[in-house]
Short mmCIF file of C-alpha atoms and ligand atoms in Angstrom, two decimals:
data_model
loop_
_atom_site.label_atom_id
_atom_site.label_comp_id
_atom_site.label_asym_id
_atom_site.label_seq_id
_atom_site.Cartn_x
_atom_site.Cartn_y
_atom_site.Cartn_z
CA MET A 1 9.31 -3.73 -12.88
CA LYS A 2 9.13 -8.03 -11.62
CA LEU A 3 9.22 -7.48 -8.01
CA LEU A 4 6.39 -5.22 -8.20
CA GLU A 5 4.04 -7.09 -10.64
CA GLN A 6 4.35 -10.14 -7.89
CA LEU A 7 4.04 -7.37 -5.05
CA VAL A 8 0.29 -5.99 -7.02
CA LEU A 9 -0.60 -9.44 -7.25
CA THR A 10 -0.32 -11.15 -4.53
CA PRO A 11 -3.51 -10.94 -2.20
CA GLY A 12 -3.21 -10.05 1.54
CA VAL A 13 -6.54 -8.23 2.87
CA PRO A 14 -6.39 -6.20 6.51
CA GLY A 15 -5.34 -8.83 9.16
CA ARG A 16 -4.79 -11.34 6.17
CA GLU A 17 -0.84 -10.17 5.01
CA HIS A 18 0.69 -13.41 5.17
CA ARG A 19 1.50 -14.39 2.01
CA VAL A 20 3.19 -10.07 1.51
CA ARG A 21 4.68 -10.66 4.41
CA LYS A 22 5.89 -13.99 3.48
CA LEU A 23 7.24 -12.68 -0.31
CA ILE A 24 9.02 -9.55 0.98
CA GLN A 25 11.16 -11.47 3.47
CA SER A 26 12.48 -13.35 0.60
CA GLN A 27 13.42 -10.03 -1.47
CA VAL A 28 15.10 -8.47 1.40
CA LYS A 29 17.62 -10.55 2.31
CA GLY A 30 21.15 -9.93 2.97
CA LEU A 31 19.74 -5.78 2.97
CA PHE A 32 18.87 -5.76 7.42
CA ASP A 33 20.78 -6.65 10.07
CA GLU A 34 17.98 -7.64 12.22
CA VAL A 35 14.32 -8.55 10.52
CA ARG A 36 11.24 -9.71 13.42
CA THR A 37 6.97 -9.67 12.52
CA ASP A 38 5.24 -8.16 15.48
CA ALA A 39 2.20 -9.34 17.10
CA LEU A 40 -0.19 -7.99 14.89
CA GLY A 41 1.92 -9.06 12.03
CA SER A 42 3.97 -6.00 10.72
CA LEU A 43 7.49 -6.76 8.92
CA ILE A 44 9.91 -5.48 10.89
CA CYS A 45 13.71 -4.98 9.14
CA VAL A 46 16.00 -3.03 11.10
CA ARG A 47 19.31 -1.18 9.28
CA LYS A 48 21.72 -0.63 11.61
CA ALA A 49 24.14 2.88 11.15
CA ARG A 50 27.25 2.77 9.01
CA PRO A 51 29.05 5.44 10.27
CA LYS A 52 31.70 6.80 8.01
CA PRO A 53 35.17 6.35 9.63
CA ARG A 54 36.49 9.36 10.99
CA SER A 55 38.92 11.72 8.84
CA GLY A 56 42.51 10.69 9.89
CA GLY A 57 41.78 7.43 10.62
CA GLY A 58 40.10 7.30 14.78
CA SER A 59 37.38 5.43 15.26
CA PRO A 60 33.48 6.29 14.50
CA SER A 61 31.61 8.92 15.78
CA LYS A 62 29.58 7.35 19.22
CA LYS A 63 27.00 9.77 18.75
CA LYS A 64 23.22 8.30 18.72
CA PRO A 65 22.48 7.84 15.38
CA LEU A 66 18.62 9.58 14.19
CA ARG A 67 16.52 6.21 14.11
CA VAL A 68 14.16 7.01 11.24
CA MET A 69 11.18 4.53 10.89
CA LEU A 70 9.48 4.01 7.03
CA ALA A 71 6.06 2.59 7.05
CA ALA A 72 4.39 0.91 3.95
CA HIS A 73 1.71 -0.48 4.15
CA MET A 74 0.98 -4.49 3.54
CA ASP A 75 -2.56 -4.80 3.38
CA GLN A 76 -4.96 -3.93 0.48
CA ILE A 77 -8.62 -3.08 0.32
CA GLY A 78 -11.05 -6.46 -0.49
CA PHE A 79 -13.22 -8.34 1.73
CA MET A 80 -13.94 -11.62 3.73
CA VAL A 81 -16.92 -14.04 3.53
CA ARG A 82 -19.65 -13.34 5.51
CA HIS A 83 -22.33 -16.00 4.67
CA ILE A 84 -22.93 -18.50 2.06
CA ASP A 85 -26.48 -18.96 1.17
CA ASP A 86 -28.73 -22.60 0.32
CA ASN A 87 -27.59 -22.36 -3.39
CA GLY A 88 -23.59 -21.65 -2.98
CA PHE A 89 -23.14 -17.99 -3.70
CA LEU A 90 -21.10 -16.08 -1.04
CA ARG A 91 -22.04 -12.55 0.51
CA VAL A 92 -19.36 -10.71 2.15
CA ASN A 93 -17.76 -8.34 4.42
CA ALA A 94 -15.51 -5.40 3.11
CA VAL A 95 -12.00 -4.84 5.03
CA GLY A 96 -11.14 -1.03 3.67
CA GLY A 97 -13.45 1.79 1.80
CA PHE A 98 -14.55 0.41 -1.56
CA ASP A 99 -16.85 3.00 -4.11
CA THR A 100 -19.49 0.01 -4.82
CA ARG A 101 -19.45 1.64 -8.61
CA ASN A 102 -16.30 0.35 -8.81
CA LEU A 103 -17.93 -3.63 -8.44
CA PHE A 104 -19.76 -4.45 -11.30
CA ALA A 105 -19.03 -7.75 -12.80
CA ARG A 106 -15.41 -8.37 -10.97
CA LEU A 107 -13.45 -11.51 -11.30
CA VAL A 108 -12.14 -12.71 -7.76
CA SER A 109 -10.26 -15.00 -6.13
CA VAL A 110 -11.06 -16.54 -2.65
CA CYS A 111 -8.00 -17.52 -0.87
CA PRO A 112 -9.45 -20.46 1.37
CA ASP A 113 -6.03 -21.31 3.06
CA VAL A 114 -4.20 -17.83 3.97
CA ASN A 115 -0.54 -19.47 3.30
CA ASP A 116 -1.41 -21.48 0.03
CA PRO A 117 -2.31 -20.54 -3.25
CA LYS A 118 -2.81 -23.58 -5.11
CA LYS A 119 -6.39 -23.81 -2.25
CA ASP A 120 -7.48 -20.15 -4.25
CA LEU A 121 -10.72 -20.22 -6.07
CA PRO A 122 -11.88 -17.89 -9.24
CA GLY A 123 -15.07 -16.72 -9.00
CA VAL A 124 -17.41 -13.94 -10.07
CA MET A 125 -18.76 -11.13 -8.10
CA ASN A 126 -21.98 -9.36 -9.50
CA PRO A 127 -25.15 -6.99 -8.07
CA GLY A 128 -28.39 -9.37 -7.38
CA GLY A 129 -31.30 -8.54 -9.50
CA LYS A 130 -32.21 -8.39 -13.51
CA PRO A 131 -29.99 -8.52 -16.31
CA VAL A 132 -29.77 -4.90 -18.44
CA HIS A 133 -32.37 -6.37 -20.79
CA ILE A 134 -35.81 -7.59 -18.67
CA ALA A 135 -34.70 -4.89 -16.09
CA SER A 136 -37.21 -1.67 -15.22
CA PRO A 137 -35.75 1.53 -16.17
CA GLU A 138 -35.83 2.48 -12.26
CA ASP A 139 -33.74 -0.91 -11.39
CA ARG A 140 -31.23 0.01 -13.94
CA LYS A 141 -30.23 3.42 -12.57
CA LYS A 142 -29.69 1.35 -9.44
CA VAL A 143 -26.49 1.85 -7.82
CA PRO A 144 -25.43 -1.80 -5.95
CA GLU A 145 -24.89 -1.49 -2.13
CA LEU A 146 -22.35 -3.80 -0.77
CA GLU A 147 -25.10 -6.08 0.40
CA ASP A 148 -26.47 -6.46 -3.30
CA LEU A 149 -23.41 -8.23 -4.43
CA ALA A 150 -22.42 -12.09 -4.86
CA ILE A 151 -19.93 -14.01 -5.67
CA ASP A 152 -20.84 -16.97 -7.36
CA LEU A 153 -18.09 -19.73 -7.55
CA GLY A 154 -19.60 -22.04 -10.51
CA LEU A 155 -19.67 -24.52 -8.29
CA PRO A 156 -22.41 -26.87 -6.38
CA ALA A 157 -23.33 -25.73 -3.12
CA ALA A 158 -21.90 -28.81 -1.21
CA GLN A 159 -18.88 -28.34 -2.60
CA VAL A 160 -18.75 -24.85 -1.99
CA LYS A 161 -19.99 -25.41 2.05
CA LYS A 162 -16.72 -28.04 2.14
CA LYS A 163 -13.89 -25.75 0.41
CA VAL A 164 -15.20 -22.26 2.14
CA LYS A 165 -15.84 -20.60 5.22
CA LEU A 166 -16.89 -17.13 7.00
CA GLY A 167 -13.80 -14.90 7.49
CA ASP A 168 -11.37 -16.24 3.92
CA MET A 169 -10.16 -13.42 2.11
CA VAL A 170 -11.40 -12.52 -0.95
CA VAL A 171 -9.40 -10.32 -3.80
CA LEU A 172 -10.37 -8.34 -6.43
CA GLN A 173 -8.67 -10.17 -9.48
CA ALA A 174 -6.60 -7.37 -12.59
CA PRO A 175 -3.88 -7.83 -14.31
CA PHE A 176 -0.62 -6.21 -13.85
CA GLN A 177 -0.05 -4.01 -16.83
CA LYS A 178 1.87 -1.48 -18.98
CA VAL A 179 -0.43 1.47 -19.53
CA GLY A 180 1.95 4.15 -21.69
CA GLN A 181 4.58 5.64 -19.67
CA THR A 182 2.58 3.97 -16.48
CA VAL A 183 1.84 0.74 -14.99
CA VAL A 184 -1.54 -0.45 -13.94
CA SER A 185 -3.18 -2.66 -11.26
CA GLN A 186 -5.20 -3.61 -8.74
CA CYS A 187 -3.22 -2.75 -5.14
CA MET A 188 -0.63 -0.28 -5.94
CA ASP A 189 -2.46 1.25 -3.41
CA ASN A 190 0.33 0.11 -1.65
CA ARG A 191 2.09 -2.46 -2.68
CA ILE A 192 4.10 0.25 -4.56
CA ALA A 193 5.34 1.82 -1.48
CA CYS A 194 6.31 -1.48 -0.19
CA TRP A 195 8.43 -1.45 -3.63
CA VAL A 196 9.55 1.69 -3.10
CA VAL A 197 11.12 0.96 0.50
CA ILE A 198 12.48 -2.05 -1.17
CA GLU A 199 14.63 -0.37 -4.03
CA ALA A 200 15.46 2.36 -1.74
CA ILE A 201 16.96 -0.08 1.03
CA LYS A 202 18.78 -1.27 -2.03
CA LYS A 203 20.21 1.51 -3.19
CA LEU A 204 21.62 3.04 0.77
CA ALA A 205 23.15 -0.47 0.33
CA LYS A 206 25.25 0.09 -1.99
CA ALA A 207 26.48 3.44 -0.95
CA LYS A 208 28.02 1.60 1.86
CA HIS A 209 28.10 4.66 4.80
CA HIS A 210 25.28 5.90 5.53
CA SER A 211 24.61 7.70 9.54
CA CYS A 212 21.18 7.08 10.42
CA GLU A 213 19.43 3.30 11.97
CA VAL A 214 16.89 2.60 9.53
CA HIS A 215 13.48 0.51 10.67
CA CYS A 216 11.28 -0.58 7.66
CA VAL A 217 7.77 -1.59 9.13
CA PHE A 218 5.54 -3.22 6.27
CA THR A 219 2.53 -2.40 8.56
CA VAL A 220 -0.73 -4.55 8.73
CA GLN A 221 -4.57 -3.36 8.51
CA GLU A 222 -3.69 0.71 7.48
CA GLU A 223 -6.62 0.16 5.40
CA VAL A 224 -9.19 -0.40 8.43
CA GLY A 225 -7.37 2.59 10.66
CA LEU A 226 -3.66 2.86 10.86
CA ARG A 227 -3.78 -0.03 13.05
CA GLY A 228 -0.66 -1.96 12.88
CA ALA A 229 1.64 1.53 11.98
CA GLY A 230 0.46 2.87 15.87
CA THR A 231 1.72 0.08 17.72
CA ALA A 232 4.87 -1.14 15.73
CA ALA A 233 6.20 3.04 16.11
CA TYR A 234 4.82 2.77 19.50
CA GLY A 235 7.96 -0.40 19.64
CA ILE A 236 10.48 1.54 18.22
CA GLU A 237 9.89 4.57 19.50
CA PRO A 238 11.29 6.54 16.41
CA ASP A 239 12.74 9.96 16.02
CA VAL A 240 11.57 10.14 12.59
CA GLY A 241 8.41 8.98 11.22
CA VAL A 242 8.21 8.17 7.43
CA ALA A 243 5.12 7.08 5.89
CA ILE A 244 5.54 5.44 2.26
CA ASP A 245 1.88 5.55 0.47
CA THR A 246 0.07 6.51 -2.86
CA THR A 247 -2.39 9.77 -2.77
CA LEU A 248 -5.32 11.26 -5.56
CA CYS A 249 -4.37 12.51 -8.80
CA CYS A 250 -7.52 14.19 -9.90
CA ASP A 251 -5.66 15.39 -13.56
CA THR A 252 -8.59 13.61 -15.03
CA PRO A 253 -11.98 14.62 -16.70
CA GLY A 254 -14.65 16.21 -14.24
CA VAL A 255 -12.05 16.64 -11.84
CA PRO A 256 -11.77 20.85 -11.43
CA SER A 257 -7.68 21.86 -10.99
CA GLU A 258 -8.15 22.92 -7.95
CA LEU A 259 -9.36 19.31 -6.84
CA ARG A 260 -6.51 17.01 -8.24
CA VAL A 261 -4.29 17.32 -5.46
CA THR A 262 -1.36 16.00 -7.61
CA GLU A 263 -0.24 16.17 -11.42
CA GLN A 264 0.69 12.45 -12.90
CA GLY A 265 4.60 12.71 -13.58
CA GLN A 266 5.52 15.47 -11.81
CA GLY A 267 7.28 13.67 -8.92
CA ALA A 268 7.26 12.37 -5.90
CA ALA A 269 4.18 14.31 -3.83
CA LEU A 270 5.53 15.91 -0.50
CA THR A 271 2.57 15.82 1.87
CA VAL A 272 2.06 19.18 3.75
CA MET A 273 -1.18 17.48 5.60
CA ASP A 274 -3.60 15.42 5.15
CA GLY A 275 -6.53 13.39 7.51
CA ALA A 276 -4.44 11.93 9.76
CA SER A 277 -1.05 14.32 10.33
CA ILE A 278 0.57 17.65 9.37
CA ALA A 279 3.80 16.83 7.89
CA ASP A 280 6.43 18.20 10.60
CA LEU A 281 8.05 21.54 8.62
CA SER A 282 11.39 20.83 9.53
CA LEU A 283 11.19 17.65 7.66
CA LEU A 284 9.06 18.56 5.33
CA GLU A 285 12.03 21.14 3.87
CA GLU A 286 14.47 18.85 4.40
CA PHE A 287 12.94 16.43 1.95
CA GLU A 288 12.02 19.21 -0.43
CA SER A 289 15.45 20.46 0.16
CA VAL A 290 17.26 16.77 -1.04
CA ALA A 291 14.47 16.52 -4.11
CA LYS A 292 16.16 20.02 -5.16
CA LYS A 293 20.25 18.67 -4.31
CA SER A 294 19.03 15.26 -6.22
CA LYS A 295 17.42 17.01 -8.74
CA THR A 296 14.73 14.54 -8.63
CA PRO A 297 10.89 15.42 -9.91
CA HIS A 298 8.88 16.26 -7.12
CA GLN A 299 5.68 18.50 -5.81
CA ARG A 300 4.16 19.52 -3.04
CA SER A 301 0.36 18.56 -2.15
CA ILE A 302 -2.23 18.51 0.51
CA LEU A 303 -5.18 16.00 0.83
CA PRO A 304 -8.23 16.83 2.55
CA ARG A 305 -9.68 13.51 3.53
CA GLY A 306 -8.20 10.80 3.96
CA GLY A 307 -4.36 9.94 6.15
CA THR A 308 -1.43 7.27 6.36
CA ASP A 309 0.66 5.31 8.84
CA ALA A 310 1.60 8.96 9.31
CA GLY A 311 -0.83 10.03 11.08
CA ALA A 312 -0.46 6.96 13.81
CA VAL A 313 3.85 7.13 14.39
CA GLN A 314 3.43 10.92 15.19
CA ARG A 315 1.16 10.05 18.02
CA ALA A 316 2.30 6.88 19.36
CA ALA A 317 4.24 6.57 22.62
CA ALA A 318 5.61 10.18 23.65
CA GLY A 319 5.42 10.82 19.28
CA ALA A 320 7.30 10.64 16.14
CA ARG A 321 8.00 14.05 14.38
CA THR A 322 6.90 12.31 10.94
CA PHE A 323 6.22 12.68 7.26
CA THR A 324 4.50 11.53 4.36
CA LEU A 325 5.95 10.45 0.89
CA SER A 326 3.41 10.08 -1.68
CA CYS A 327 3.11 8.49 -4.88
CA PRO A 328 0.61 10.33 -7.18
CA THR A 329 -1.93 7.37 -8.42
CA ARG A 330 -5.22 8.17 -10.57
CA TYR A 331 -8.45 6.25 -10.14
CA ILE A 332 -7.32 4.96 -6.62
CA HIS A 333 -9.01 2.32 -4.33
CA THR A 334 -10.54 0.69 -8.33
CA VAL A 335 -8.02 -2.36 -9.74
CA THR A 336 -7.27 0.06 -12.68
CA GLU A 337 -5.11 2.42 -10.16
CA MET A 338 -2.42 3.94 -12.44
CA VAL A 339 1.28 5.23 -11.30
CA HIS A 340 3.69 7.10 -14.03
CA GLN A 341 6.77 5.66 -14.09
CA THR A 342 8.79 8.99 -13.38
CA ASP A 343 6.78 9.48 -10.19
CA LEU A 344 6.98 5.98 -9.22
CA ASN A 345 11.27 6.41 -9.67
CA ALA A 346 11.37 9.85 -7.60
CA CYS A 347 9.61 7.89 -4.90
CA ARG A 348 12.55 5.29 -4.43
CA ASP A 349 15.15 7.98 -5.38
CA LEU A 350 13.91 10.43 -3.10
CA LEU A 351 13.51 8.36 0.05
CA ALA A 352 17.22 6.69 -0.86
CA ALA A 353 18.52 9.66 -1.09
CA TYR A 354 17.19 11.20 2.54
CA LEU A 355 18.12 8.28 4.28
CA ALA A 356 21.67 8.71 2.45
CA GLN A 357 22.11 12.32 3.95
CA ALA A 358 20.12 11.36 8.00
ZN1 ZN B 1 -2.92 3.34 1.18
#
């Protein structure tokens, strides 16, 4: 869990994934034959096939290995500084979709240097307007728009203007915490997938032999429209693309059961379709059969709206068979994203088992 904690506490909004990329690079040493960063910033790590020697001692099969691209996005929803006013308050532009109902009274970090965490500035984000004691009854009912929110760094305006510039990354601040049988934090979407990919490859590496060639892509700018996955897939031209991501888990009060998408603790979610892609049927069935054989808890799911990197990989170049392996996540796109440890481990185990036989 130490690695997951490091991953969720490292800020990286779309276009500012530098620190996350550096952390992942430091964690994958020895697992891959080739590691490179593409023009958009996606980290591409290639593990070549390690075929079994033929029985009877012949040389391994010369058959071209299946090229599998895994896509786990590194970016998180966040903000960029849009304006610094004369009193030193910051206004922000969202990068990724926020529900502003979750943006009251938040601690934030403003990151003026994308490579240097020591220069990060703590701040608070609040809607402008009067406190509840003196607000009118109508004002109290209003949900603020993003334009109403301002960041206070607790510093004189001159100092703010010296330290902060337009375009600086801003992220919400929240701890990583074990809660019952779950782990809770900000940006479990999608650092859990980065964790799942790294841990699945560690498992695969222990098994020594596998027939497929794995291209693990830690993609950029997913939250603003699956941008990094598309260009990476165009270069790789995979036979099979597997996106690993979070999905809705609305088995919570106030949501009818037909809208829950997944159930917490019931295992890895095999996504039949979402707003960006329909899973290749043979891949979906292959994942399901591997899950059954390896006795890994799993559930099918359909996400009516929203999509994953699979949507971009499927349609890059001449196209690929794609599938999304999802981890059920309650309270998605808040700083209290909650993931059951059974589901997290099931995603890791199923991905490793799939790759071992692909
Ligand atoms: Zn995501």
